[in-house]
CSV table of C-alpha atoms in Angstrom, one decimal:
chain,number,residue,atom,x,y,z
G,13,GLY,CA,-27.3,-26.8,27.8
G,14,ALA,CA,-30.0,-25.2,29.2
G,15,ALA,CA,-31.0,-21.4,30.3
G,16,PRO,CA,-31.2,-20.7,34.2
G,17,ALA,CA,-34.5,-20.4,36.0
G,18,HIS,CA,-35.9,-16.9,36.2
G,19,VAL,CA,-38.2,-15.7,39.0
G,20,ALA,CA,-41.7,-16.8,38.0
G,21,SER,CA,-45.1,-17.0,39.7
G,22,ARG,CA,-47.2,-20.2,39.9
G,23,VAL,CA,-49.8,-20.1,37.1
G,24,GLU,CA,-53.2,-21.3,38.2
G,25,ALA,CA,-56.4,-21.8,36.2
G,26,MET,CA,-58.4,-18.5,36.1
G,27,SER,CA,-61.2,-19.9,38.2
G,28,GLU,CA,-58.7,-21.1,40.9
G,29,PHE,CA,-56.1,-18.3,40.8
G,30,THR,CA,-55.7,-16.0,43.9
G,31,PHE,CA,-52.7,-13.8,44.7
G,32,GLU,CA,-52.9,-15.0,48.3
G,33,ARG,CA,-52.1,-18.5,47.1
G,34,LEU,CA,-49.3,-17.1,44.9
G,35,ALA,CA,-47.8,-15.4,48.0
G,36,VAL,CA,-47.9,-18.7,49.9
G,37,ALA,CA,-46.3,-20.5,47.0
G,38,GLU,CA,-43.5,-17.9,46.8
G,39,ARG,CA,-42.8,-18.2,50.5
G,40,THR,CA,-42.7,-21.9,50.3
G,41,MET,CA,-40.3,-21.7,47.4
G,42,ARG,CA,-37.9,-19.5,49.4
G,43,ALA,CA,-38.1,-21.9,52.3
G,44,ASP,CA,-37.3,-24.8,49.9
G,45,GLU,CA,-34.3,-22.9,48.5
G,46,GLN,CA,-33.0,-22.4,52.1
G,47,ARG,CA,-33.4,-26.1,52.8
G,48,GLU,CA,-31.7,-27.0,49.6
G,49,ALA,CA,-28.8,-24.8,50.4
G,50,ALA,CA,-28.4,-26.4,53.8
G,51,ARG,CA,-28.7,-29.9,52.2
G,52,ALA,CA,-26.0,-29.0,49.5
G,53,ALA,CA,-23.6,-27.8,52.3
G,54,ALA,CA,-24.1,-31.1,54.2
G,55,GLU,CA,-23.7,-33.1,51.0
G,56,GLU,CA,-20.4,-31.4,50.2
G,57,ALA,CA,-19.1,-32.3,53.6
G,58,TRP,CA,-20.3,-35.9,53.1
G,59,VAL,CA,-18.6,-36.1,49.7
G,60,ASP,CA,-15.3,-35.2,51.4
G,61,GLU,CA,-15.9,-38.0,53.9
G,62,ARG,CA,-16.6,-40.6,51.2
G,63,VAL,CA,-13.5,-39.7,49.2
G,64,ALA,CA,-11.4,-39.9,52.3
G,65,GLU,CA,-12.9,-43.3,53.1
G,66,GLY,CA,-12.2,-44.6,49.6
G,67,GLU,CA,-8.6,-43.4,49.7
G,68,SER,CA,-8.1,-45.1,53.1
G,69,ARG,CA,-9.4,-48.5,51.7
G,70,ARG,CA,-7.3,-48.1,48.5
G,71,VAL,CA,-10.2,-49.2,46.3
G,72,LEU,CA,-9.7,-46.5,43.7
G,73,GLU,CA,-7.6,-47.2,40.7
G,74,VAL,CA,-6.4,-43.6,40.6
G,75,THR,CA,-6.3,-41.3,43.6
G,76,PRO,CA,-6.7,-37.6,42.7
G,77,PRO,CA,-3.8,-35.5,44.0
G,78,GLY,CA,-4.8,-32.9,46.4
G,79,ASP,CA,-3.4,-30.1,44.2
G,80,ALA,CA,-6.0,-29.1,41.7
G,81,ALA,CA,-3.5,-28.1,39.0
G,82,HIS,CA,-1.7,-31.5,39.3
G,83,TRP,CA,-5.0,-33.4,38.9
G,84,ALA,CA,-5.9,-31.3,35.8
G,85,GLU,CA,-2.4,-32.0,34.3
G,86,LEU,CA,-2.9,-35.8,35.0
G,87,VAL,CA,-6.3,-35.8,33.2
G,88,ALA,CA,-5.0,-33.8,30.3
G,89,SER,CA,-1.9,-35.8,29.8
G,90,ARG,CA,-3.0,-39.4,30.4
G,91,PRO,CA,-4.4,-41.1,27.3
G,92,VAL,CA,-7.9,-42.5,27.5
G,93,ASP,CA,-7.3,-45.9,25.9
G,94,GLY,CA,-10.6,-47.8,26.4
G,95,GLY,CA,-13.7,-48.3,28.5
G,96,VAL,CA,-16.2,-45.6,29.3
G,97,GLY,CA,-15.3,-42.1,28.0
G,98,GLU,CA,-13.3,-43.5,25.1
G,99,ARG,CA,-13.0,-41.1,22.2
G,100,LYS,CA,-11.7,-42.6,19.0
G,101,PRO,CA,-11.2,-40.5,15.9
G,102,ASP,CA,-14.0,-42.3,14.1
G,103,SER,CA,-16.4,-42.4,17.1
G,104,THR,CA,-18.3,-39.2,16.3
G,105,GLY,CA,-21.1,-41.2,14.5
G,106,THR,CA,-21.7,-38.4,12.0
G,107,ALA,CA,-23.7,-40.7,9.6
G,108,ARG,CA,-25.8,-42.0,12.5
G,109,TRP,CA,-26.5,-38.4,13.7
G,110,HIS,CA,-27.7,-37.5,10.2
G,111,GLU,CA,-29.9,-40.6,10.1
G,112,ALA,CA,-31.5,-39.8,13.5
G,113,LEU,CA,-32.1,-36.1,12.6
G,114,ALA,CA,-33.5,-36.7,9.1
G,115,PRO,CA,-37.1,-37.5,10.2
G,116,TRP,CA,-37.3,-34.1,12.0
G,117,GLY,CA,-36.2,-32.1,8.9
G,118,LEU,CA,-32.8,-31.4,10.5
G,119,THR,CA,-29.2,-32.3,9.9
G,120,LEU,CA,-25.8,-31.9,11.6
G,121,ALA,CA,-23.5,-29.2,10.2
G,122,ALA,CA,-19.8,-29.5,10.5
G,123,ALA,CA,-17.9,-27.2,12.9
G,124,GLY,CA,-17.7,-23.7,11.4
G,125,ALA,CA,-20.3,-24.4,8.7
G,126,VAL,CA,-23.0,-22.2,10.5
G,127,GLY,CA,-22.2,-19.2,12.5
G,128,GLY,CA,-18.5,-20.0,13.0
G,129,GLY,CA,-19.2,-22.3,16.0
G,130,GLY,CA,-18.9,-26.0,16.7
G,131,ARG,CA,-20.9,-28.6,14.8
G,132,GLY,CA,-24.7,-27.9,15.2
G,133,LEU,CA,-28.2,-28.4,14.1
G,134,VAL,CA,-29.4,-27.0,10.8
G,135,THR,CA,-32.8,-27.2,9.1
G,136,THR,CA,-33.3,-29.1,5.9
G,137,ARG,CA,-36.8,-27.7,5.2
G,138,SER,CA,-38.8,-24.7,6.3
G,139,PHE,CA,-40.6,-24.5,9.7
G,140,LYS,CA,-43.4,-22.3,10.9
G,141,ARG,CA,-43.2,-20.3,14.2
G,142,GLY,CA,-44.1,-22.7,17.0
G,143,GLU,CA,-43.6,-25.8,14.9
G,144,VAL,CA,-42.0,-28.8,16.6
G,145,LEU,CA,-38.3,-29.3,15.6
G,146,MET,CA,-37.6,-32.3,17.8
G,147,ARG,CA,-39.3,-34.3,20.5
G,148,VAL,CA,-37.0,-36.7,22.5
G,149,THR,CA,-36.9,-38.6,25.7
G,150,PRO,CA,-33.7,-38.4,27.9
G,151,ALA,CA,-31.0,-41.1,27.8
G,152,VAL,CA,-30.7,-40.6,31.6
G,153,ALA,CA,-32.5,-38.1,33.9
G,154,VAL,CA,-33.0,-37.5,37.6
G,155,VAL,CA,-35.1,-35.1,39.7
G,156,SER,CA,-33.4,-32.3,41.5
G,157,GLY,CA,-32.7,-32.4,45.3
G,158,ARG,CA,-35.6,-30.1,46.3
G,159,HIS,CA,-38.1,-32.3,44.4
G,160,LEU,CA,-36.9,-35.7,45.6
G,161,SER,CA,-39.9,-36.3,47.9
G,162,SER,CA,-42.5,-34.3,45.9
G,163,ARG,CA,-42.2,-35.6,42.4
G,164,CYS,CA,-42.5,-39.1,40.8
G,165,HIS,CA,-39.0,-40.1,39.7
G,166,HIS,CA,-40.4,-41.7,36.5
G,167,SER,CA,-43.0,-39.2,35.3
G,168,HIS,CA,-41.8,-36.2,37.2
G,169,ALA,CA,-45.5,-35.5,38.1
G,170,THR,CA,-46.6,-34.1,41.5
G,171,GLY,CA,-49.6,-34.7,43.6
G,172,GLY,CA,-51.0,-37.6,45.5
G,173,ARG,CA,-49.3,-40.1,47.8
G,174,LEU,CA,-46.0,-41.3,46.3
G,175,LEU,CA,-44.7,-44.9,46.7
G,176,VAL,CA,-41.2,-45.1,48.2
G,177,CYS,CA,-38.5,-47.5,47.1
G,178,SER,CA,-38.1,-49.7,50.2
G,179,ARG,CA,-34.4,-50.4,49.5
G,180,CYS,CA,-32.9,-47.0,48.9
G,181,GLY,CA,-35.6,-44.9,50.5
G,182,CYS,CA,-35.0,-42.2,47.9
G,183,ALA,CA,-36.9,-43.0,44.7
G,184,ARG,CA,-40.6,-42.2,44.7
G,185,TYR,CA,-43.3,-43.1,42.2
G,186,CYS,CA,-46.9,-42.1,41.7
G,187,SER,CA,-48.0,-45.6,40.9
G,188,ALA,CA,-46.8,-49.2,41.0
G,189,ASP,CA,-46.8,-49.2,37.2
G,190,HIS,CA,-44.3,-46.3,37.1
G,191,GLN,CA,-42.2,-48.0,39.7
G,192,ARG,CA,-42.0,-51.1,37.5
G,193,ALA,CA,-41.3,-49.1,34.4
G,194,ALA,CA,-38.5,-47.2,36.1
G,195,TRP,CA,-36.8,-50.3,37.6
G,196,ALA,CA,-34.4,-51.0,34.7
G,197,GLY,CA,-32.9,-47.5,35.1
G,198,HIS,CA,-33.2,-47.4,38.9
G,199,ARG,CA,-31.8,-50.9,39.7
G,200,ASP,CA,-28.1,-50.0,39.7
G,201,GLU,CA,-28.7,-46.5,41.0
G,202,CYS,CA,-30.7,-48.1,43.9
G,203,ALA,CA,-27.7,-50.1,44.9
G,204,LEU,CA,-25.6,-47.0,45.2
G,205,LEU,CA,-28.2,-45.0,47.0
G,206,ALA,CA,-28.6,-47.8,49.5
G,207,GLN,CA,-24.9,-47.4,50.4
G,208,THR,CA,-25.5,-43.7,51.2
G,209,ARG,CA,-28.8,-43.9,53.0
G,210,PRO,CA,-30.1,-41.8,54.6
G,211,ARG,CA,-28.1,-39.2,52.8
G,212,VAL,CA,-28.8,-38.6,49.1
G,213,PRO,CA,-26.1,-37.5,46.7
G,214,GLY,CA,-26.7,-34.4,44.6
G,215,GLN,CA,-28.3,-34.5,41.2
G,216,THR,CA,-25.1,-34.5,39.2
G,217,VAL,CA,-23.7,-37.5,41.1
G,218,ARG,CA,-27.0,-39.4,40.7
G,219,LEU,CA,-27.1,-38.6,37.0
G,220,LEU,CA,-23.5,-39.9,36.6
G,221,ALA,CA,-24.5,-43.1,38.4
G,222,ARG,CA,-27.3,-43.6,35.9
G,223,LEU,CA,-25.0,-42.9,33.0
G,224,LEU,CA,-22.4,-45.4,34.3
G,225,ALA,CA,-25.1,-48.0,34.7
G,226,LEU,CA,-26.3,-47.4,31.1
G,227,LEU,CA,-22.8,-47.7,29.8
G,228,ARG,CA,-22.3,-50.9,31.8
G,229,ARG,CA,-25.4,-52.5,30.4
G,230,SER,CA,-24.4,-51.5,26.9
G,231,ALA,CA,-20.8,-52.9,27.2
G,232,GLY,CA,-20.2,-55.5,24.5
G,233,ALA,CA,-23.6,-55.0,22.8
G,234,PRO,CA,-23.9,-53.8,19.2
G,235,PRO,CA,-25.2,-50.3,18.8
G,236,PRO,CA,-29.0,-50.1,18.1
G,237,GLU,CA,-30.1,-50.4,14.5
G,238,ASP,CA,-32.9,-47.9,14.9
G,239,ALA,CA,-31.6,-44.4,14.5
G,240,GLY,CA,-33.8,-42.9,17.1
G,241,GLU,CA,-32.7,-45.5,19.7
G,242,TRP,CA,-29.1,-45.1,18.7
G,243,ALA,CA,-29.4,-41.3,19.5
G,244,ARG,CA,-30.1,-42.3,23.1
G,245,SER,CA,-27.5,-45.0,23.3
G,246,ALA,CA,-24.0,-45.3,24.8
G,247,ALA,CA,-22.4,-44.8,21.4
G,248,ALA,CA,-24.2,-41.5,20.8
G,249,ILE,CA,-23.4,-40.3,24.4
G,250,LEU,CA,-19.7,-41.1,24.0
G,251,SER,CA,-19.5,-39.2,20.7
G,252,LEU,CA,-20.5,-35.9,22.5
G,253,SER,CA,-17.7,-33.6,23.5
G,254,HIS,CA,-16.3,-33.7,27.1
G,255,GLN,CA,-13.3,-31.3,26.8
G,256,LEU,CA,-12.0,-32.3,30.2
G,257,GLY,CA,-8.5,-31.1,29.4
G,258,GLY,CA,-10.0,-27.6,28.8
G,259,GLN,CA,-11.8,-27.4,32.1
G,260,PRO,CA,-10.4,-25.1,34.8
G,261,ALA,CA,-8.1,-26.8,37.4
G,262,GLU,CA,-10.6,-26.2,40.2
G,263,ARG,CA,-13.4,-27.9,38.3
G,264,CYS,CA,-11.2,-30.8,37.3
G,265,ALA,CA,-10.4,-31.3,41.0
G,266,GLU,CA,-14.2,-31.2,41.8
G,267,PHE,CA,-14.9,-33.8,39.0
G,268,GLY,CA,-12.1,-35.9,40.5
G,269,GLU,CA,-13.6,-35.9,43.9
G,270,GLN,CA,-17.0,-36.7,42.6
G,271,ALA,CA,-15.6,-39.5,40.4
G,272,GLY,CA,-13.7,-40.9,43.4
G,273,MET,CA,-16.9,-41.0,45.5
G,274,VAL,CA,-18.9,-42.8,42.8
G,275,CYS,CA,-16.1,-45.3,42.2
G,276,SER,CA,-16.0,-46.0,45.9
G,277,LEU,CA,-19.7,-46.5,46.0
G,278,ILE,CA,-19.6,-48.9,43.0
G,279,GLN,CA,-17.0,-51.0,44.7
G,280,GLU,CA,-19.0,-51.2,47.8
G,281,ALA,CA,-22.2,-52.1,45.9
G,282,ALA,CA,-20.4,-54.8,44.0
G,283,ARG,CA,-19.1,-56.4,47.2
G,284,SER,CA,-22.5,-56.3,48.8
G,285,GLY,CA,-24.1,-58.1,45.8
G,286,GLY,CA,-26.2,-55.1,44.8
G,287,GLY,CA,-27.1,-54.0,41.3
G,288,TRP,CA,-23.4,-53.7,40.4
G,289,ALA,CA,-22.6,-57.3,41.3
G,290,GLY,CA,-20.1,-58.7,38.8
G,291,SER,CA,-18.3,-55.4,38.4
G,292,SER,CA,-14.7,-56.3,39.1
G,293,SER,CA,-13.7,-52.7,39.3
G,294,CYS,CA,-15.1,-49.2,38.5
G,295,PRO,CA,-13.8,-47.5,35.3
G,296,PRO,CA,-10.6,-45.5,35.6
G,297,GLN,CA,-11.3,-42.5,37.6
G,298,GLU,CA,-10.2,-39.9,35.0
G,299,GLN,CA,-12.6,-41.5,32.6
G,300,VAL,CA,-15.4,-41.1,35.1
G,301,ALA,CA,-14.3,-37.5,35.5
G,302,SER,CA,-14.5,-37.1,31.7
G,303,LEU,CA,-18.1,-38.2,31.9
G,304,LEU,CA,-18.8,-35.6,34.5
G,305,SER,CA,-17.3,-33.0,32.2
G,306,LEU,CA,-19.5,-34.4,29.4
G,307,LEU,CA,-22.6,-33.9,31.5
G,308,SER,CA,-21.6,-30.4,32.5
G,309,LEU,CA,-21.4,-29.4,28.8
G,310,ASN,CA,-24.3,-31.4,27.4
G,311,ALA,CA,-27.0,-32.0,30.0
G,312,HIS,CA,-30.2,-29.9,30.1
G,313,ALA,CA,-31.9,-28.5,33.1
G,314,ILE,CA,-35.4,-30.0,33.1
G,315,CYS,CA,-37.8,-27.1,33.9
G,316,ASP,CA,-41.5,-26.8,34.5
G,317,ALA,CA,-43.6,-24.4,32.5
G,318,GLU,CA,-42.6,-21.5,34.8
G,319,LEU,CA,-38.9,-22.1,34.2
G,320,GLN,CA,-38.3,-23.6,37.7
G,321,GLU,CA,-35.8,-26.4,37.6
G,322,ILE,CA,-37.1,-29.8,38.6
G,323,GLY,CA,-34.4,-32.1,37.4
G,324,ILE,CA,-31.5,-32.7,35.0
G,325,GLY,CA,-31.3,-34.9,31.9
G,326,LEU,CA,-29.0,-35.9,29.1
G,327,TYR,CA,-30.6,-35.6,25.6
G,328,PRO,CA,-27.8,-36.4,23.1
G,329,LEU,CA,-29.8,-35.3,20.0
G,330,ALA,CA,-30.9,-32.0,21.6
G,331,ALA,CA,-27.4,-31.5,22.9
G,332,LEU,CA,-26.3,-30.8,19.3
G,333,ALA,CA,-28.1,-27.5,19.3
G,334,ASN,CA,-25.6,-24.6,19.6
G,335,HIS,CA,-26.1,-21.4,21.7
G,336,ASP,CA,-27.1,-18.0,20.3
G,337,CYS,CA,-28.0,-14.9,22.3
G,338,ASP,CA,-30.9,-14.5,19.8
G,339,PRO,CA,-31.9,-18.1,19.6
G,340,THR,CA,-34.1,-19.6,16.9
G,341,ALA,CA,-35.7,-22.3,19.1
G,342,ALA,CA,-36.6,-23.0,22.7
G,343,GLN,CA,-37.2,-26.2,24.6
G,344,SER,CA,-40.0,-27.2,27.0
G,345,PHE,CA,-40.5,-30.4,29.0
G,346,GLY,CA,-43.4,-32.8,29.4
G,347,ALA,CA,-44.1,-36.1,31.3
G,348,ALA,CA,-41.0,-38.2,32.1
G,349,GLY,CA,-38.8,-35.3,31.1
G,350,LYS,CA,-39.7,-35.5,27.4
G,351,LEU,CA,-38.0,-32.6,25.7
G,352,THR,CA,-39.8,-30.7,22.8
G,353,LEU,CA,-37.9,-28.2,20.8
G,354,ARG,CA,-40.0,-25.6,18.9
G,355,ALA,CA,-39.1,-22.8,16.4
G,356,LEU,CA,-39.4,-19.3,17.9
G,357,ARG,CA,-39.8,-17.8,14.5
G,358,PRO,CA,-40.2,-19.0,10.9
G,359,LEU,CA,-37.1,-20.8,9.7
G,360,ALA,CA,-36.0,-21.4,6.1
G,361,ALA,CA,-34.1,-24.5,5.0
G,362,GLY,CA,-30.4,-24.2,5.9
G,363,GLU,CA,-30.9,-22.0,9.0
G,364,ALA,CA,-29.2,-22.9,12.3
G,365,VAL,CA,-31.3,-24.3,15.2
G,366,THR,CA,-30.0,-22.5,18.3
G,367,ILE,CA,-31.1,-22.2,21.9
G,368,GLY,CA,-30.1,-20.0,24.8
G,369,TYR,CA,-27.7,-21.6,27.3
G,370,VAL,CA,-27.6,-18.6,29.7
G,371,ASP,CA,-29.7,-15.7,31.0
G,372,LEU,CA,-30.4,-13.8,27.8
G,373,ALA,CA,-31.4,-10.6,29.7
G,374,ALA,CA,-27.9,-10.2,31.0
G,375,ALA,CA,-25.4,-7.8,29.4
G,376,ALA,CA,-23.2,-9.3,26.6
G,377,SER,CA,-20.1,-9.2,28.8
G,378,GLU,CA,-21.9,-11.2,31.5
G,379,ARG,CA,-23.2,-13.7,28.9
G,380,ARG,CA,-19.8,-14.2,27.5
G,381,GLN,CA,-18.3,-14.7,30.9
G,382,ALA,CA,-21.0,-17.3,31.9
G,383,LEU,CA,-20.6,-19.2,28.6
G,384,ARG,CA,-16.8,-19.3,28.9
G,385,SER,CA,-17.0,-20.4,32.5
G,386,SER,CA,-19.7,-23.1,32.1
G,387,TYR,CA,-19.4,-24.2,28.4
G,388,LEU,CA,-15.7,-23.3,27.5
G,389,PHE,CA,-16.4,-21.2,24.5
G,390,THR,CA,-16.5,-17.5,23.6
G,391,CYS,CA,-19.8,-16.5,22.1
G,392,GLU,CA,-19.3,-14.7,18.7
G,393,CYS,CA,-22.9,-14.3,17.8
G,394,ARG,CA,-24.1,-11.1,16.1
G,395,ALA,CA,-25.6,-9.7,19.3
G,396,CYS,CA,-22.4,-10.2,21.3
G,397,GLU,CA,-20.2,-8.9,18.5
G,398,GLU,CA,-22.3,-5.7,18.1
G,399,ALA,CA,-22.6,-5.1,21.8
G,400,LEU,CA,-18.9,-5.6,22.5
G,401,ALA,CA,-17.6,-3.7,19.5
G,402,PRO,CA,-14.6,-1.4,20.4
G,403,THR,CA,-16.5,1.8,19.8
G,404,PRO,CA,-17.7,4.5,22.3
G,405,ALA,CA,-21.3,4.0,21.2
G,406,ALA,CA,-21.1,0.2,21.8
G,407,ARG,CA,-19.5,0.7,25.2
G,408,LYS,CA,-22.3,3.2,26.1
G,409,ARG,CA,-25.0,0.7,25.0
G,410,GLU,CA,-23.4,-2.1,27.0
G,411,ALA,CA,-23.2,0.0,30.1
G,412,ALA,CA,-26.8,0.9,29.8
G,413,ARG,CA,-27.7,-2.7,29.3
G,414,CYS,CA,-25.8,-3.7,32.5
G,415,GLU,CA,-27.9,-1.1,34.4
G,416,ALA,CA,-31.1,-2.3,32.8
G,417,ALA,CA,-30.4,-6.0,33.7
G,418,ALA,CA,-29.7,-5.0,37.3
G,419,SER,CA,-32.9,-3.0,37.3
G,420,LEU,CA,-34.9,-6.0,36.0
G,421,ARG,CA,-33.7,-8.2,38.8
G,422,GLU,CA,-34.5,-5.6,41.4
G,423,GLU,CA,-38.0,-5.0,39.9
G,424,GLN,CA,-38.7,-8.7,40.0
G,425,ARG,CA,-37.6,-9.0,43.6
G,426,ALA,CA,-39.7,-6.0,44.6
G,427,GLU,CA,-42.7,-7.4,42.6
G,428,LEU,CA,-42.6,-10.7,44.6
G,429,ALA,CA,-42.1,-8.9,47.9
G,430,ALA,CA,-45.2,-6.8,47.1
G,431,ILE,CA,-47.2,-9.9,46.3
G,432,ASP,CA,-46.1,-11.4,49.6
G,433,ALA,CA,-47.4,-8.3,51.3
G,434,ALA,CA,-50.6,-8.4,49.3
G,435,ASP,CA,-49.8,-4.8,48.1
G,436,TRP,CA,-51.3,-5.3,44.7
G,437,GLU,CA,-50.9,-1.7,43.4
G,438,ALA,CA,-47.2,-1.8,44.2
G,439,ALA,CA,-46.9,-5.3,42.7
G,440,LEU,CA,-48.6,-4.0,39.5
G,441,ARG,CA,-46.1,-1.0,39.3
G,442,ARG,CA,-43.1,-3.3,39.7
G,443,SER,CA,-44.5,-5.9,37.3
G,444,THR,CA,-45.3,-3.4,34.6
G,445,ARG,CA,-41.8,-1.9,34.9
G,446,ALA,CA,-40.2,-5.4,34.8
G,447,ALA,CA,-42.2,-6.3,31.7
G,448,GLU,CA,-41.0,-3.1,30.0
G,449,ILE,CA,-37.4,-3.8,30.8
G,450,ALA,CA,-37.6,-7.5,29.9
G,451,ALA,CA,-39.1,-6.5,26.5
G,452,SER,CA,-36.1,-4.3,25.9
G,453,LEU,CA,-33.5,-6.9,26.9
G,454,LEU,CA,-34.9,-10.3,25.8
G,455,PRO,CA,-35.5,-11.6,22.3
G,456,PRO,CA,-39.2,-11.3,21.4
G,457,GLY,CA,-39.8,-15.0,21.7
G,458,ALA,CA,-38.0,-15.6,25.0
G,459,PRO,CA,-40.0,-17.8,27.4
G,460,ALA,CA,-39.0,-15.6,30.3
G,461,LEU,CA,-40.6,-12.6,28.6
G,462,GLY,CA,-43.8,-14.5,28.1
G,463,LEU,CA,-44.0,-15.3,31.8
G,464,GLN,CA,-43.3,-11.7,32.9
G,465,LEU,CA,-46.0,-10.5,30.6
G,466,LEU,CA,-48.4,-13.1,32.0
G,467,ARG,CA,-47.8,-11.9,35.5
G,468,ALA,CA,-48.2,-8.3,34.5
G,469,GLY,CA,-51.5,-9.1,32.7
G,470,LYS,CA,-52.9,-10.9,35.7
G,471,LEU,CA,-52.0,-8.1,38.0
G,472,HIS,CA,-53.6,-5.5,35.6
G,473,ALA,CA,-56.8,-7.6,35.6
G,474,HIS,CA,-56.7,-7.9,39.4
G,475,CYS,CA,-56.4,-4.2,39.8
G,476,GLY,CA,-59.1,-3.4,37.2
G,477,SER,CA,-56.8,-2.2,34.3
G,478,LEU,CA,-58.6,-4.4,31.7
G,479,ARG,CA,-57.3,-2.7,28.6
G,480,GLU,CA,-53.7,-3.1,29.7
G,481,SER,CA,-54.4,-6.6,30.9
G,482,VAL,CA,-55.7,-7.6,27.5
G,483,GLY,CA,-52.5,-6.3,25.8
G,484,ASP,CA,-50.1,-8.0,28.1
G,485,LEU,CA,-52.1,-11.3,28.1
G,486,ARG,CA,-52.3,-11.3,24.3
G,487,ARG,CA,-48.5,-10.9,24.0
G,488,ALA,CA,-47.9,-13.5,26.7
G,489,THR,CA,-50.1,-16.0,25.0
G,490,GLU,CA,-48.4,-15.5,21.7
G,491,VAL,CA,-45.0,-16.1,23.2
G,492,LEU,CA,-45.9,-19.0,25.4
G,493,GLN,CA,-47.8,-20.8,22.6
G,494,ALA,CA,-44.8,-20.8,20.4
G,495,VAL,CA,-42.7,-22.3,23.2
G,496,HIS,CA,-45.1,-24.8,24.6
G,497,GLY,CA,-47.8,-25.4,22.0
G,498,GLU,CA,-51.4,-24.4,22.2
G,499,ALA,CA,-52.4,-27.6,24.1
G,500,ALA,CA,-50.1,-26.9,27.1
G,501,PRO,CA,-51.9,-26.2,30.4
G,502,LEU,CA,-50.0,-23.0,30.8
G,503,VAL,CA,-51.1,-21.7,27.4
G,504,ARG,CA,-54.7,-22.8,27.8
G,505,ASP,CA,-54.8,-21.0,31.2
G,506,ALA,CA,-53.3,-17.8,29.6
G,507,ALA,CA,-55.8,-18.0,26.7
G,508,GLU,CA,-58.7,-18.4,29.1
G,509,MET,CA,-57.5,-15.4,31.2
G,510,LEU,CA,-57.3,-13.4,27.9
G,511,ARG,CA,-60.8,-14.3,26.9
G,512,GLY,CA,-62.2,-13.4,30.3
G,513,ALA,CA,-60.4,-10.0,30.3
G,514,GLN,CA,-61.7,-9.3,26.7
G,515,LEU,CA,-65.3,-10.2,27.6
G,516,GLU,CA,-65.2,-8.1,30.7
G,517,LEU,CA,-63.6,-5.2,28.8
G,518,ALA,CA,-66.2,-5.5,26.1
G,519,TYR,CA,-69.0,-5.5,28.6
G,520,GLY,CA,-67.6,-2.4,30.3
G,521,ASP,CA,-67.3,-0.6,27.0
G,522,ASN,CA,-70.9,-1.5,26.0
G,523,SER,CA,-72.2,-0.4,29.4
G,524,ALA,CA,-70.4,2.9,29.0
G,525,ALA,CA,-71.7,3.4,25.5
G,526,SER,CA,-75.3,2.8,26.6
């Protein structure tokens, strides 16, 4: 899983950065969010239409009952006896996971072996702060709805004129080479998108279509011999947990509707001779629903350096990392959605590799509720156990944290509003306060803390508070370097800003001394 996007400003090179451009970017972002909300509402209505059409043509093997509880009971009670989504007792691939993790200095611990949670990643050697724990490409990935027309669907890069797939009218590429490279994964997806044109399904449905196409291509083929390739294969994906029977009834109904729509599209594409030609029928609908549940529990939000979501991807090896509210690692993303996991602090052999699935600035009760709702488990990490202990002192601290989390959100909203209004003094006050609150709520290596400190440092420099700017930028650079590595553009820009502020401060101090 992946942590939700926090409010973050666009980071520019120091020579190009202006707060006026930042204000424009933030206004554009808000407009994009409004358009995305409207698109999502239209898509929901369209999904209902597609399901109704599929039911009327009787092309689905299983029709989801209208009652959500009945559908959940069907999914939980009907055995999955073959095809996609099959889970056999010996299908967990433990030996293959160990083989794939060994080159990274990691292993897979059994459930309950570390921290009392499910099976998870554990180090087999020591790691330095900022050292790479894992670097993997996604088994399947798609760009988010708001970036469909602005990012290459292969590299996820922006800028320049993008080539458009002439058949589906949805996929876009920054070069003919990228279009050719992406064709193997896009071919079956293209056939489905052509059925929905000009409308485009949401990112989860598109990711499911890619996953079904991967499983279809893998049917009957032996698992890859190479451990790294196996970790991106159908066998690895199907060994991940889906827990469909444990999902709330309403979510099971939602999965059922989405599965029905995709099954209907597959049938239509097969009849039209598209990429699914030769598919006699789509998989049983409850098995497709189980894949949707698998994606909801195991997929990562693909984010840019400022924690803005640009897509979603399934990384089977990285999906083995458990959650902790004080995580030992954090992920970042590069070209084509490549995920890099780095240590946030020094790790000894035998330590758990954990990431944050939810907003770590939230109160413990809010984090637990979010984790239970989205990932179906109750967090029992040390931070949660201490915060929710049944003592008056713990209840008082939790209440104070709830207030602080609300204050952080308000300060960040006010900070952006002040930037929009070009009121830099007000923006500085709000940013400074937000950085103080964030430092009290977030783990010291949290990416969101580094971004907040970076904004505060830039505002201090803009307003002439160079000494405070140097302090914030130094802390921001340390945090962001551990997450992204020193070669990342964001980190290089932050380091350049820091050097510039230090030089200007030194010049001012020397002038004052003379």
